PDB file of C-alpha atoms in Angstrom:
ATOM      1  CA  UNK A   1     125.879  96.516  91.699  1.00  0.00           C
ATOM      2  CA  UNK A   2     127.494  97.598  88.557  1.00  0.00           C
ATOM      3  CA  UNK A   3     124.106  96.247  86.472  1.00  0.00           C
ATOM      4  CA  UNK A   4     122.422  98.504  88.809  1.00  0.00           C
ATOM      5  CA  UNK A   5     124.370 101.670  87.998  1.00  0.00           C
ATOM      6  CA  UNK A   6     124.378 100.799  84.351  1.00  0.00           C
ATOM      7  CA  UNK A   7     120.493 100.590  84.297  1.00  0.00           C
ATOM      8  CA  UNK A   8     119.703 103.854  86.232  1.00  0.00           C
ATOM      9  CA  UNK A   9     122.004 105.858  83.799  1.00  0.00           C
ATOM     10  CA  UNK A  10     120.269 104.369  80.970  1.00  0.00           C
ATOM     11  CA  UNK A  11     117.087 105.641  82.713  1.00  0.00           C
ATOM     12  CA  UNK A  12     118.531 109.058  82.854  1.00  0.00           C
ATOM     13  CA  UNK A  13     120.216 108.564  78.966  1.00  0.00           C
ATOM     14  CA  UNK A  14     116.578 107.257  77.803  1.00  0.00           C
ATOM     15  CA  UNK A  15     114.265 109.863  79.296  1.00  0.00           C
ATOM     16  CA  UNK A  16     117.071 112.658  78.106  1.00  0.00           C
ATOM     17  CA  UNK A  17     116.769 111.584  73.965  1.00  0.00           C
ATOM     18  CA  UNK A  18     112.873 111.462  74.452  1.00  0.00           C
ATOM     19  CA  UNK A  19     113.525 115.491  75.469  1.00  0.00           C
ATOM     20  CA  UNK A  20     114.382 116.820  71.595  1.00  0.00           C
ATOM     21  CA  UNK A  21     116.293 119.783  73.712  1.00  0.00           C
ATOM     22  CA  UNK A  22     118.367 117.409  75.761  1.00  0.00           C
ATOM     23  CA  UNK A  23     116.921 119.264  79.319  1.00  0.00           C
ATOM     24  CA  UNK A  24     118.248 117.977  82.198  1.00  0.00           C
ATOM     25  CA  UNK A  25     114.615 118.475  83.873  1.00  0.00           C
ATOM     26  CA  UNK A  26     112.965 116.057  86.161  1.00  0.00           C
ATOM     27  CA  UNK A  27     114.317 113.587  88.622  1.00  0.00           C
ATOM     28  CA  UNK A  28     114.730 110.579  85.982  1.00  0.00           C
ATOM     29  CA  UNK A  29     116.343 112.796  83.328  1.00  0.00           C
ATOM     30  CA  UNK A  30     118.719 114.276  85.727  1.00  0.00           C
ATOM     31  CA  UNK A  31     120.216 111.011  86.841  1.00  0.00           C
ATOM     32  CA  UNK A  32     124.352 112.080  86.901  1.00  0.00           C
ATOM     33  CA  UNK A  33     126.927 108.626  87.651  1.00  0.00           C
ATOM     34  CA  UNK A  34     126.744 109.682  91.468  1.00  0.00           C
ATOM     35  CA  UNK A  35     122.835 109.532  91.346  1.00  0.00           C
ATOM     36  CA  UNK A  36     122.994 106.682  89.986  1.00  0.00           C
ATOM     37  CA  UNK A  37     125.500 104.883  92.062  1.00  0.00           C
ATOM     38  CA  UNK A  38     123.347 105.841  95.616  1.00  0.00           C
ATOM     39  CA  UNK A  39     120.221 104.142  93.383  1.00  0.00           C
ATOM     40  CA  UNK A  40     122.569 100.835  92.858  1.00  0.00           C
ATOM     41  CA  UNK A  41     123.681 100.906  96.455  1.00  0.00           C
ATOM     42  CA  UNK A  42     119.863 101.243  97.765  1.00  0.00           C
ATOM     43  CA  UNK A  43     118.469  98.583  95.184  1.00  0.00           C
ATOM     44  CA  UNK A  44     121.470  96.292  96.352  1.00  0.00           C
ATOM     45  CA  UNK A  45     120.799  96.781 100.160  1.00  0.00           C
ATOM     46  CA  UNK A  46     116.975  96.202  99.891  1.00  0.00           C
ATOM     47  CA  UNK A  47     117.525  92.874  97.684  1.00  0.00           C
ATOM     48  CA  UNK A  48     119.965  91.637 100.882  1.00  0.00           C
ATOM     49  CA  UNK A  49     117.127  92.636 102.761  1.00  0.00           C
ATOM     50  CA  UNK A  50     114.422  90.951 101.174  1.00  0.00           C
ATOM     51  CA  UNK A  51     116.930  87.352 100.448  1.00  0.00           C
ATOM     52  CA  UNK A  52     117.198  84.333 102.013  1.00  0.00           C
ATOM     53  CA  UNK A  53     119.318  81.401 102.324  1.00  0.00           C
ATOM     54  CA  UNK A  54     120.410  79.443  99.666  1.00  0.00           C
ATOM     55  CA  UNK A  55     117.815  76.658  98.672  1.00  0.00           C
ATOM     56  CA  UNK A  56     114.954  78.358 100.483  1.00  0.00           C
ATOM     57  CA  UNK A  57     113.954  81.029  97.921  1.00  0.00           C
ATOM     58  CA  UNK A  58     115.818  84.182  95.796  1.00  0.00           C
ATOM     59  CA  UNK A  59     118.866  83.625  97.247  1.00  0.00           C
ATOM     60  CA  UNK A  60     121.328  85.610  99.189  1.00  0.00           C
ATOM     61  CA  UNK A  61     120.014  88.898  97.367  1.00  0.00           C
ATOM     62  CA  UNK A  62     116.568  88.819  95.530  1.00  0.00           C
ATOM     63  CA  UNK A  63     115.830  90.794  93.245  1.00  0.00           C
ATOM     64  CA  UNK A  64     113.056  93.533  93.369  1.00  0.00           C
ATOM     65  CA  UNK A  65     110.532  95.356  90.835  1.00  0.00           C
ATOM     66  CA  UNK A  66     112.100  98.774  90.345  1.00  0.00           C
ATOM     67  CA  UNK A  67     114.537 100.971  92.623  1.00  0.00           C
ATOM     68  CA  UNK A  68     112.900 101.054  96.290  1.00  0.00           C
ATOM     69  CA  UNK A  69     111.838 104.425  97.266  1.00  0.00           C
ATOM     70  CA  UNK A  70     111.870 103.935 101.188  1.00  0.00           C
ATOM     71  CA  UNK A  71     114.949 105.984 102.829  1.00  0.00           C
ATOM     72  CA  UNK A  72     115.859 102.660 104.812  1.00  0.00           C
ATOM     73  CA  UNK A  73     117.624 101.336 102.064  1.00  0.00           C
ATOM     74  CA  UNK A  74     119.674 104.292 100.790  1.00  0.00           C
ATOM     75  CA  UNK A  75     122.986 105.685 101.615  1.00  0.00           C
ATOM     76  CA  UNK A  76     123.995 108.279 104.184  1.00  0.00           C
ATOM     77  CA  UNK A  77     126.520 110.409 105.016  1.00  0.00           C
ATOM     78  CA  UNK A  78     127.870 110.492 108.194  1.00  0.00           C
ATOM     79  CA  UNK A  79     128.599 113.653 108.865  1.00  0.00           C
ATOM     80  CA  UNK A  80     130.962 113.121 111.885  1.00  0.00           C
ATOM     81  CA  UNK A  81     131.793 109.741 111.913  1.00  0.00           C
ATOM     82  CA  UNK A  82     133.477 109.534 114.959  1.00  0.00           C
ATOM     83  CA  UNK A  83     131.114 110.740 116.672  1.00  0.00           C
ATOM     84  CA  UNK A  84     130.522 108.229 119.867  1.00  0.00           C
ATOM     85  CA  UNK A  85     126.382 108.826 119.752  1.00  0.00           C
ATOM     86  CA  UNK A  86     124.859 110.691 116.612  1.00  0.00           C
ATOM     87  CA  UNK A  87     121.998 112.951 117.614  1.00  0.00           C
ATOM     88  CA  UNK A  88     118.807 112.120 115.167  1.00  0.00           C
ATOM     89  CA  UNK A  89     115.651 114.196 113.861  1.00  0.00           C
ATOM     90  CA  UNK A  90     112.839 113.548 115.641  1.00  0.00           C
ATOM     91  CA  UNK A  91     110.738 110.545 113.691  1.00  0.00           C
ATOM     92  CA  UNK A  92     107.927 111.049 111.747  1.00  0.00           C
ATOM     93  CA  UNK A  93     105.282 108.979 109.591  1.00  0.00           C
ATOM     94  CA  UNK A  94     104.081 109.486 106.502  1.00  0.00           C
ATOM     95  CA  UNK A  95      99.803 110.450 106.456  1.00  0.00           C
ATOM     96  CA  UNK A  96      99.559 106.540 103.811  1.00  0.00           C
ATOM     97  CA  UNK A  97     101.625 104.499 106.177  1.00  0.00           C
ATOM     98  CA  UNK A  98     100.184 101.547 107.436  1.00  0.00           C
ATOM     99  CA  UNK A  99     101.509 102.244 110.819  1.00  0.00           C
ATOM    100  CA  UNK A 100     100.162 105.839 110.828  1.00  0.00           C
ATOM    101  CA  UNK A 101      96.703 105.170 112.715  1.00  0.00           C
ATOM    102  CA  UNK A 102      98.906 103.243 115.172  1.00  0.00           C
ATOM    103  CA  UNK A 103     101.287 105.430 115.474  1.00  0.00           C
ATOM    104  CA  UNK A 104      99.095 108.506 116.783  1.00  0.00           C
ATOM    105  CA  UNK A 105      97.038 106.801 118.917  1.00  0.00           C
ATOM    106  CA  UNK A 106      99.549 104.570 120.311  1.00  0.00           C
ATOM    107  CA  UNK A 107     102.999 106.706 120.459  1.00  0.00           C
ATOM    108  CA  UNK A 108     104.064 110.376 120.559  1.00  0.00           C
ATOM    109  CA  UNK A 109     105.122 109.813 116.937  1.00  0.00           C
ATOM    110  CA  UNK A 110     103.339 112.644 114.588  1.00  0.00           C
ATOM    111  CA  UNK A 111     101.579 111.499 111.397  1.00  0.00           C
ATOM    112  CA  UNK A 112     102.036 114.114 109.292  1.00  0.00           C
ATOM    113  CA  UNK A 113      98.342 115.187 107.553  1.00  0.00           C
ATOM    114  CA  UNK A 114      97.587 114.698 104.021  1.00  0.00           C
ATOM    115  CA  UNK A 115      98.436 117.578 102.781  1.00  0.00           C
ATOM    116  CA  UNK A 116     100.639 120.080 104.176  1.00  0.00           C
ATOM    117  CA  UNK A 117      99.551 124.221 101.585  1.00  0.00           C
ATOM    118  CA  UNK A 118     102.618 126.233 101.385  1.00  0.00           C
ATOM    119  CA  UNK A 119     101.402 130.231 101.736  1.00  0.00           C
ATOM    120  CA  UNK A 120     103.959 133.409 102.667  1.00  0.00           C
ATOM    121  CA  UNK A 121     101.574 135.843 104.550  1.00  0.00           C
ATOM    122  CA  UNK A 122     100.201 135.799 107.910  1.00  0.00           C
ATOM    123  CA  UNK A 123      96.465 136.125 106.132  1.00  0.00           C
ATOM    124  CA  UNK A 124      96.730 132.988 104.373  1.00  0.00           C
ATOM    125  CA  UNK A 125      97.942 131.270 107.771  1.00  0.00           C
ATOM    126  CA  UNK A 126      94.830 132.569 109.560  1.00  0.00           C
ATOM    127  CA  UNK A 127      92.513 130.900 106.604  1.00  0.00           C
ATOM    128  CA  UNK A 128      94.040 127.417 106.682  1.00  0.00           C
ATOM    129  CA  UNK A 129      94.078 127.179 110.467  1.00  0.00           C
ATOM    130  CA  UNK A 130      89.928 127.482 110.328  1.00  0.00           C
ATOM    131  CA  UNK A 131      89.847 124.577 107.279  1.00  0.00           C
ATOM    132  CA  UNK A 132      89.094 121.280 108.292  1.00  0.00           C
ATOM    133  CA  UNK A 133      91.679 118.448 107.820  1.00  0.00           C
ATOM    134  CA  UNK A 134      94.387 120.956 107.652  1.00  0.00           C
ATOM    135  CA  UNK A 135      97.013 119.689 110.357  1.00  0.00           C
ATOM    136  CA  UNK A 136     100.536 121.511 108.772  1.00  0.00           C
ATOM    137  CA  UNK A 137     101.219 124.724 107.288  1.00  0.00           C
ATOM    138  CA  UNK A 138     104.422 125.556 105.476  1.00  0.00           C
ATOM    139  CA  UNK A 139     105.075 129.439 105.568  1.00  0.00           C
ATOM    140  CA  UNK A 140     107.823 130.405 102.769  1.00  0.00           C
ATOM    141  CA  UNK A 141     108.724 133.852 103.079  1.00  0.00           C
ATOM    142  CA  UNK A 142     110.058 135.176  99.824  1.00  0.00           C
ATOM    143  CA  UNK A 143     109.064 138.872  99.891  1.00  0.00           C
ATOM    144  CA  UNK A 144     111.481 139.913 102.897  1.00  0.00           C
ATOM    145  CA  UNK A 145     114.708 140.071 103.677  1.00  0.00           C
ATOM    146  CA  UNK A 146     115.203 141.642 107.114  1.00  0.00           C
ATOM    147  CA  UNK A 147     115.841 139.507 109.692  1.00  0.00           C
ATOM    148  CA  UNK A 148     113.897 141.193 112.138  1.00  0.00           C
ATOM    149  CA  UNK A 149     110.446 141.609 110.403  1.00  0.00           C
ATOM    150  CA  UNK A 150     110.830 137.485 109.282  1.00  0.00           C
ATOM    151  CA  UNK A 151     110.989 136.810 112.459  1.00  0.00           C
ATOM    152  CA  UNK A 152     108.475 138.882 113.840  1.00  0.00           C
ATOM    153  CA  UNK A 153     105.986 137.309 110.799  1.00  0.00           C
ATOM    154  CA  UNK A 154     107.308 133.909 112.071  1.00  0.00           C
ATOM    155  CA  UNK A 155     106.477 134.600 115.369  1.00  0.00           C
ATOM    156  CA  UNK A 156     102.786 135.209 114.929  1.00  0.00           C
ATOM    157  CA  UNK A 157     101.733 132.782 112.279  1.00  0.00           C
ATOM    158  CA  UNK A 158     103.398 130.822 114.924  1.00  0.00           C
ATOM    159  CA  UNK A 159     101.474 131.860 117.897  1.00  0.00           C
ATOM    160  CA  UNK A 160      98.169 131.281 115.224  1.00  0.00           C
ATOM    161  CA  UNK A 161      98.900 127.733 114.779  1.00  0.00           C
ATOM    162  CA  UNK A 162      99.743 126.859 117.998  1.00  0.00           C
ATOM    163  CA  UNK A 163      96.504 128.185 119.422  1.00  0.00           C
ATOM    164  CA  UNK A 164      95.059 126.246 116.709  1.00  0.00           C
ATOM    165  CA  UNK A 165      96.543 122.712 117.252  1.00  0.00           C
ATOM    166  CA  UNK A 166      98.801 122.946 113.835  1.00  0.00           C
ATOM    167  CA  UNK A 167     102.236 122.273 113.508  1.00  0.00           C
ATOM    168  CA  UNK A 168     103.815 125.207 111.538  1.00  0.00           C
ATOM    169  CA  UNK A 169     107.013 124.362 109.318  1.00  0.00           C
ATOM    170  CA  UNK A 170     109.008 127.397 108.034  1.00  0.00           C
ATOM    171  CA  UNK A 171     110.698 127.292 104.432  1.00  0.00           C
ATOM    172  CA  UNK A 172     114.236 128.393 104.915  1.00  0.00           C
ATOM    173  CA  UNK A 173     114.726 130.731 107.856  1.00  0.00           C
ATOM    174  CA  UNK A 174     115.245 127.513 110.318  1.00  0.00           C
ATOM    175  CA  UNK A 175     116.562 130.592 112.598  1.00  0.00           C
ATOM    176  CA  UNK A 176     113.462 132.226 112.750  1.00  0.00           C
ATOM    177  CA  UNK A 177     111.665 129.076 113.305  1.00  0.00           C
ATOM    178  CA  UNK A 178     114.246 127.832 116.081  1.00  0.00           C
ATOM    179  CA  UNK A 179     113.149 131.242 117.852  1.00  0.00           C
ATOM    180  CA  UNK A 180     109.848 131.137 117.613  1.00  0.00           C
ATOM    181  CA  UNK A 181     109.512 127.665 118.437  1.00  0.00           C
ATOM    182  CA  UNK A 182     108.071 126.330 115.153  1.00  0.00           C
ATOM    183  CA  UNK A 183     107.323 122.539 114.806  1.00  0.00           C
ATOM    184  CA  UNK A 184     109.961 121.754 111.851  1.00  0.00           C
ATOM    185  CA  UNK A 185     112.144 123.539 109.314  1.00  0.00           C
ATOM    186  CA  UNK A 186     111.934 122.767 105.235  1.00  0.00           C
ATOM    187  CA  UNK A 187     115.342 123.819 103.961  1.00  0.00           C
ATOM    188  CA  UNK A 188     116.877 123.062 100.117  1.00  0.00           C
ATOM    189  CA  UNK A 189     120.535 121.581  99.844  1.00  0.00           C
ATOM    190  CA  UNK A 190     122.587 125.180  99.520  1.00  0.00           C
ATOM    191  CA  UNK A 191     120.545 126.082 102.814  1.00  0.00           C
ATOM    192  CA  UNK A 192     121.522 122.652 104.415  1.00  0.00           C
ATOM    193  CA  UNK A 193     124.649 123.607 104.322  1.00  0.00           C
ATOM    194  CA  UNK A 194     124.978 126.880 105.533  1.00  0.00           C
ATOM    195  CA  UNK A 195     123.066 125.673 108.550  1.00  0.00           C
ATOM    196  CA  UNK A 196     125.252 122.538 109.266  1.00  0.00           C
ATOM    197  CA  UNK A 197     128.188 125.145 109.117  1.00  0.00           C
ATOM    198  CA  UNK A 198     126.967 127.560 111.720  1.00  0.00           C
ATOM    199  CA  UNK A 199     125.876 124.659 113.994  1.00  0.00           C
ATOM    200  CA  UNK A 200     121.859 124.201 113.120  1.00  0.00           C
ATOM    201  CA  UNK A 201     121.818 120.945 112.888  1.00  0.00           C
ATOM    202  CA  UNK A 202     122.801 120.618 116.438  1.00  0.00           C
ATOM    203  CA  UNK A 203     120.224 123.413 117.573  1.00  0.00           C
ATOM    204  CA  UNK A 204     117.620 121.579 115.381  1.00  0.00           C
ATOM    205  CA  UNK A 205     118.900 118.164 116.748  1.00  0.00           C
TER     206      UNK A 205
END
């Protein structure tokens, strides 16, 4: 474990001297000790995952190419950890998994589509919904600020996709999107937050 840390700070360390200005830019260049420790802890957990017993290959933890990059293997934070049953997000698969062609024919698990264009008017909505192979839409909304006129702008790019088979994500306002019954919600980490502390998660739950 502590190899591990040491190696994905000297990651960060090494891509931050090939910067002349020292710019924390970039995911490898911003690698802080806490980054770095949740990289150790994944790359430890997948190596138990991929060992074996003792005389019949690696060993008790083998040792992999590079930090893994699936979410199975990293940390998470339990947010109420007493909490009997935790409610999940509904599951999803990635358009290259192997298990995606399975997956939508087989289950009600959605594949999401190749490509998913982020656009912030209704006009651009009503374009992508007519172009083949399109199968999400993002709308980000960064030109508003009342409440009531998001929503309303929510509302009919959501009515637009849903006539059109596609599943509409909105950037943000998971409020808005809760109302108007969008498909998902894209929100950053300060966002997050304010919607686990007025009870979103639960509502998106």
């Amino acid at each position: 474990l502590s190899s591990s840390i040491a190696s994905a700070l000297a990651l960060g360390h090494q891509r931050c001297e090939a910067t002349e200005d020292w710019h924390r830019e970039g995911a490898t260049r911003a690698i802080d000790p806490f980054d770095a420790c949740c990289l150790a802890k994944a790359y430890v957990t997948a190596g138990i995952g991929f060992g074996q017993g003792l005389g019949q290959g690696p060993g008790p933890v083998a040792h992999k190419q590079g930090f893994p990059s699936t979410y199975q293997h990293f940390p998470h934070i339990a947010l109420e950890p007493k909490k009997a049953e935790v409610p999940t997000f509904r599951p999803m698969k990635a358009y290259s998994s192997r298990e995606s062609k399975e997956s939508s024919s087989t289950t009600s698990i959605p594949v999401l589509g190749r490509l998913m264009p982020i656009v912030d008017t209704v006009e651009w909505v009503e374009q992508l919904i007519q172009t083949p192979g399109v199968t999400d839409i993002q709308l980000r909304i960064k030109d508003e600020t009342d409440a009531a006129k998001i929503l309303e702008r929510v509302r009919l790019c959501q009515e637009k996709c849903q006539a059109a088979n596609i599943r509409l994500w909105i950037n943000d306002y998971w409020e808005a999107g809760v109302q108007a019954g969008c498909f998902g919600v894209h929100v950053g980490q300060e966002d997050l937050l304010k919607c686990y502390e007025n009870g979103g998660l639960d509502t998106l739950q």
